[in-house]
Amino acid sequence: MTAAGLPMRVPAPGLPARVRIHEVGARDGLQNEKSVVPTEVKAEFVRRLAAAGLTTIEATSFVHPKWVPQLADAEQLFPRLDGLGDVALPVLVPNERGLDRALALGARRIAVFGSATETFAARNLNRTVDESLAMFEPVVSRAKAAGVHVRGYLSMCFGDPWEGAVPVAQVVRVAKALEDLGCDELSLGDTIGVATPGHVTALLTALNEAGVPTGTLGVHFHDTYGQALSNTLAALQHGVTTVDASAGGLGGCPYAKSATGNLATEDLVWMLDGLGVDTGVDLGALTATSVWMAEQLGRPSPSRTVRALSHKE
Amino acid sequence: MTAAGLPMRVPAPGLPARVRIHEVGARDGLQNEKSVVPTEVKAEFVRRLAAAGLTTIEATSFVHPKWVPQLADAEQLFPRLDGLGDVALPVLVPNERGLDRALALGARRIAVFGSATETFAARNLNRTVDESLAMFEPVVSRAKAAGVHVRGYLSMCFGDPWEGAVPVAQVVRVAKALEDLGCDELSLGDTIGVATPGHVTALLTALNEAGVPTGTLGVHFHDTYGQALSNTLAALQHGVTTVDASAGGLGGCPYAKSATGNLATEDLVWMLDGLGVDTGVDLGALTATSVWMAEQLGRPSPSRTVRALSHKE
């Protein structure tokens, strides 16, 4: 339905010229889908994402298969992703055992998954926040010693389903601790999608004041309340240049099964294309990839852009 | 699922203290629904919206029933809305015949519906843009003479399904013409949902430069590509204080039947509550109203906030 030339490119002052999209659909997305996707379909998904221009594609997780059966094929999947050239393929590792598995396969980027709140740390990691940081310490130091890039996910940065609003100072403390461990970048997660733009700006400002530079910060918004893109705009206005998103909006929020999860990469690219912010992504190819993946999963994409662009009158 | 105290209130600098939501669900929403809703259900919908704190509720349309059978009961509905106190109940009037009907019932606010593009004017109004302005002239002047407040809708301000991107200067010309006719306020419509934030800022700036003050401008965004709320944020940052929205996201885009239409009032209120911008709206009561209306229509609300808040684990 969309005529050529849309969205019209009209830059806004004060935004970055380029944004790096950290594509999480293959890991964070598929991990939260009910169906277990065949390994070759996952590999083809990553290849199509790369062909659409995404340059950072989180590929899988080396968590114990008991916890995430959807990604139990990490050892089989990762080697199939050779030949993607300069595309970065970070993998999630929960602990040293996961790191061993990732390093054995030649992974060059890993991510650890922390929590800003005690309740989520207890439920998701079976540890206190400080115990989880202690668990990450050898993971990060060994990865760094091996020359591997480390991302630190920080969940529940804005709200927590059990604790409610999360104080900014509490998030800053854990973020600083992850940086002190040696993380190269942090991803600030709004895991339940409750953030609003002023909260985003306040957290980024507080992190800067605590000595964490914006250049090491990524944002990871969920669209549970439809807020992901306006929060992203606030982050861009603050200077953030790394934005997490999930192709087709894959992955529900595990704590609200009917709710929408990750920001859809297509909705993000529509906005950035309109703003004239370079991502390197071809929106048409990306949408076609998400339509294909939705067919594999047997359900429509929740991305509004995918639905609009793939709609046939 | 949401813990108390969410969203956390964190104001952002430079935003208005208060926003007036122009609720369009009962008119723009129901007009685009397949089902024809019984008059008493419509009246109850408006009453519940008012009870939830909305102060401007577009009630119906005095267009010929042949064109919009969903709102053919305007004469029966409007008198049932007595007793809502200070709540403003604007009605759409397409022409002098519609104005006669509205004035006969004592309407104190009307709206006319113009187009920024020739193709949409031809298809929707069966006129050129200038012919439509000529048709509005006696409507606006007679309404003003009767002390009636006049809103001018301007459709296709950012993109048009046939013409593609719409030049800013073209929108400014028609907006100025509507103001010159005597419209008290304008509603800038992104009818197909293609706008992005820089485009919004550019149009508002150009209108200011042409002598149209921000205080007379409202914005009307569609969520077809998921952009409505980030565009709203850009408009608020420019100083706009009137935002159109539709309870529960009622009303699809007539030109893309699978696509989402109007910005959902709940998604907007979530953001404004978080930003500490006063709307007077009780989000819980509004969500309950949209859940009730969705039951009447027999389909779930497309609002992400409604779905998240009404979800039962």
mmCIF file with all atom_site columns, N, CA and C in Angstrom, chain B residues 4 8 10 37-39 56 74 76 80 84 87 106 156 175 201 227 298:
data_model
loop_
_atom_site.group_PDB
_atom_site.id
_atom_site.type_symbol
_atom_site.label_atom_id
_atom_site.label_alt_id
_atom_site.label_comp_id
_atom_site.label_asym_id
_atom_site.label_entity_id
_atom_site.label_seq_id
_atom_site.pdbx_PDB_ins_code
_atom_site.Cartn_x
_atom_site.Cartn_y
_atom_site.Cartn_z
_atom_site.occupancy
_atom_site.B_iso_or_equiv
_atom_site.pdbx_formal_charge
_atom_site.auth_seq_id
_atom_site.auth_comp_id
_atom_site.auth_asym_id
_atom_site.auth_atom_id
_atom_site.pdbx_PDB_model_num
ATOM 1  N N  . ALA B 1 4   ? 2.207   -1.754 41.306 1.00 0.00 ? 4   ALA B N  1
ATOM 2  C CA . ALA B 1 4   ? 1.789   -0.382 41.587 1.00 0.00 ? 4   ALA B CA 1
ATOM 3  C C  . ALA B 1 4   ? 2.954   0.581  41.334 1.00 0.00 ? 4   ALA B C  1
ATOM 4  N N  . MET B 1 8   ? 6.692   4.893  36.345 1.00 0.00 ? 8   MET B N  1
ATOM 5  C CA . MET B 1 8   ? 7.308   5.836  37.273 1.00 0.00 ? 8   MET B CA 1
ATOM 6  C C  . MET B 1 8   ? 7.242   7.232  36.643 1.00 0.00 ? 8   MET B C  1
ATOM 7  N N  . VAL B 1 10  ? 8.663   10.521 35.720 1.00 0.00 ? 10  VAL B N  1
ATOM 8  C CA . VAL B 1 10  ? 9.942   11.217 35.570 1.00 0.00 ? 10  VAL B CA 1
ATOM 9  C C  . VAL B 1 10  ? 9.775   12.242 34.454 1.00 0.00 ? 10  VAL B C  1
ATOM 10 N N  . VAL B 1 37  ? -22.726 -0.023 15.591 1.00 0.00 ? 37  VAL B N  1
ATOM 11 C CA . VAL B 1 37  ? -22.934 -0.146 17.032 1.00 0.00 ? 37  VAL B CA 1
ATOM 12 C C  . VAL B 1 37  ? -24.293 0.476  17.393 1.00 0.00 ? 37  VAL B C  1
ATOM 13 N N  . PRO B 1 38  ? -25.080 -0.173 18.255 1.00 0.00 ? 38  PRO B N  1
ATOM 14 C CA . PRO B 1 38  ? -26.374 0.410  18.655 1.00 0.00 ? 38  PRO B CA 1
ATOM 15 C C  . PRO B 1 38  ? -26.182 1.780  19.303 1.00 0.00 ? 38  PRO B C  1
ATOM 16 N N  . THR B 1 39  ? -27.167 2.652  19.100 1.00 0.00 ? 39  THR B N  1
ATOM 17 C CA . THR B 1 39  ? -27.077 4.029  19.594 1.00 0.00 ? 39  THR B CA 1
ATOM 18 C C  . THR B 1 39  ? -26.818 4.073  21.098 1.00 0.00 ? 39  THR B C  1
ATOM 19 N N  . THR B 1 56  ? -12.733 16.253 25.991 1.00 0.00 ? 56  THR B N  1
ATOM 20 C CA . THR B 1 56  ? -13.117 16.568 24.612 1.00 0.00 ? 56  THR B CA 1
ATOM 21 C C  . THR B 1 56  ? -13.351 15.248 23.899 1.00 0.00 ? 56  THR B C  1
ATOM 22 N N  . ALA B 1 74  ? -26.869 9.926  14.189 1.00 0.00 ? 74  ALA B N  1
ATOM 23 C CA . ALA B 1 74  ? -26.386 11.134 14.873 1.00 0.00 ? 74  ALA B CA 1
ATOM 24 C C  . ALA B 1 74  ? -27.533 11.887 15.561 1.00 0.00 ? 74  ALA B C  1
ATOM 25 N N  . GLN B 1 76  ? -30.241 10.733 16.756 1.00 0.00 ? 76  GLN B N  1
ATOM 26 C CA . GLN B 1 76  ? -30.717 10.000 17.937 1.00 0.00 ? 76  GLN B CA 1
ATOM 27 C C  . GLN B 1 76  ? -29.665 10.016 19.057 1.00 0.00 ? 76  GLN B C  1
ATOM 28 N N  . ARG B 1 80  ? -28.871 12.251 23.527 1.00 0.00 ? 80  ARG B N  1
ATOM 29 C CA . ARG B 1 80  ? -28.674 11.367 24.689 1.00 0.00 ? 80  ARG B CA 1
ATOM 30 C C  . ARG B 1 80  ? -27.431 11.739 25.491 1.00 0.00 ? 80  ARG B C  1
ATOM 31 N N  . LEU B 1 84  ? -23.482 15.848 30.491 1.00 0.00 ? 84  LEU B N  1
ATOM 32 C CA . LEU B 1 84  ? -22.065 15.524 30.710 1.00 0.00 ? 84  LEU B CA 1
ATOM 33 C C  . LEU B 1 84  ? -21.277 16.747 31.185 1.00 0.00 ? 84  LEU B C  1
ATOM 34 N N  . VAL B 1 87  ? -17.947 18.679 29.513 1.00 0.00 ? 87  VAL B N  1
ATOM 35 C CA . VAL B 1 87  ? -17.289 17.908 28.455 1.00 0.00 ? 87  VAL B CA 1
ATOM 36 C C  . VAL B 1 87  ? -17.668 18.469 27.090 1.00 0.00 ? 87  VAL B C  1
ATOM 37 N N  . GLY B 1 106 ? -28.160 21.774 18.741 1.00 0.00 ? 106 GLY B N  1
ATOM 38 C CA . GLY B 1 106 ? -27.465 22.540 19.770 1.00 0.00 ? 106 GLY B CA 1
ATOM 39 C C  . GLY B 1 106 ? -25.983 22.243 19.911 1.00 0.00 ? 106 GLY B C  1
ATOM 40 N N  . MET B 1 156 ? -3.743  13.644 5.394  1.00 0.00 ? 156 MET B N  1
ATOM 41 C CA . MET B 1 156 ? -2.617  13.356 4.494  1.00 0.00 ? 156 MET B CA 1
ATOM 42 C C  . MET B 1 156 ? -1.526  14.422 4.588  1.00 0.00 ? 156 MET B C  1
ATOM 43 N N  . ALA B 1 175 ? -3.353  24.522 5.264  1.00 0.00 ? 175 ALA B N  1
ATOM 44 C CA . ALA B 1 175 ? -3.551  24.846 6.687  1.00 0.00 ? 175 ALA B CA 1
ATOM 45 C C  . ALA B 1 175 ? -3.832  26.340 6.859  1.00 0.00 ? 175 ALA B C  1
ATOM 46 N N  . THR B 1 201 ? 8.431   17.745 13.254 1.00 0.00 ? 201 THR B N  1
ATOM 47 C CA . THR B 1 201 ? 9.035   19.007 13.687 1.00 0.00 ? 201 THR B CA 1
ATOM 48 C C  . THR B 1 201 ? 9.143   19.988 12.524 1.00 0.00 ? 201 THR B C  1
ATOM 49 N N  . GLN B 1 227 ? 4.565   4.335  14.579 1.00 0.00 ? 227 GLN B N  1
ATOM 50 C CA . GLN B 1 227 ? 5.290   5.599  14.758 1.00 0.00 ? 227 GLN B CA 1
ATOM 51 C C  . GLN B 1 227 ? 4.519   6.641  15.570 1.00 0.00 ? 227 GLN B C  1
ATOM 52 N N  . GLY B 1 298 ? -16.832 -7.272 19.714 1.00 0.00 ? 298 GLY B N  1
ATOM 53 C CA . GLY B 1 298 ? -16.485 -8.669 19.479 1.00 0.00 ? 298 GLY B CA 1
ATOM 54 C C  . GLY B 1 298 ? -15.091 -8.889 18.944 1.00 0.00 ? 298 GLY B C  1
#
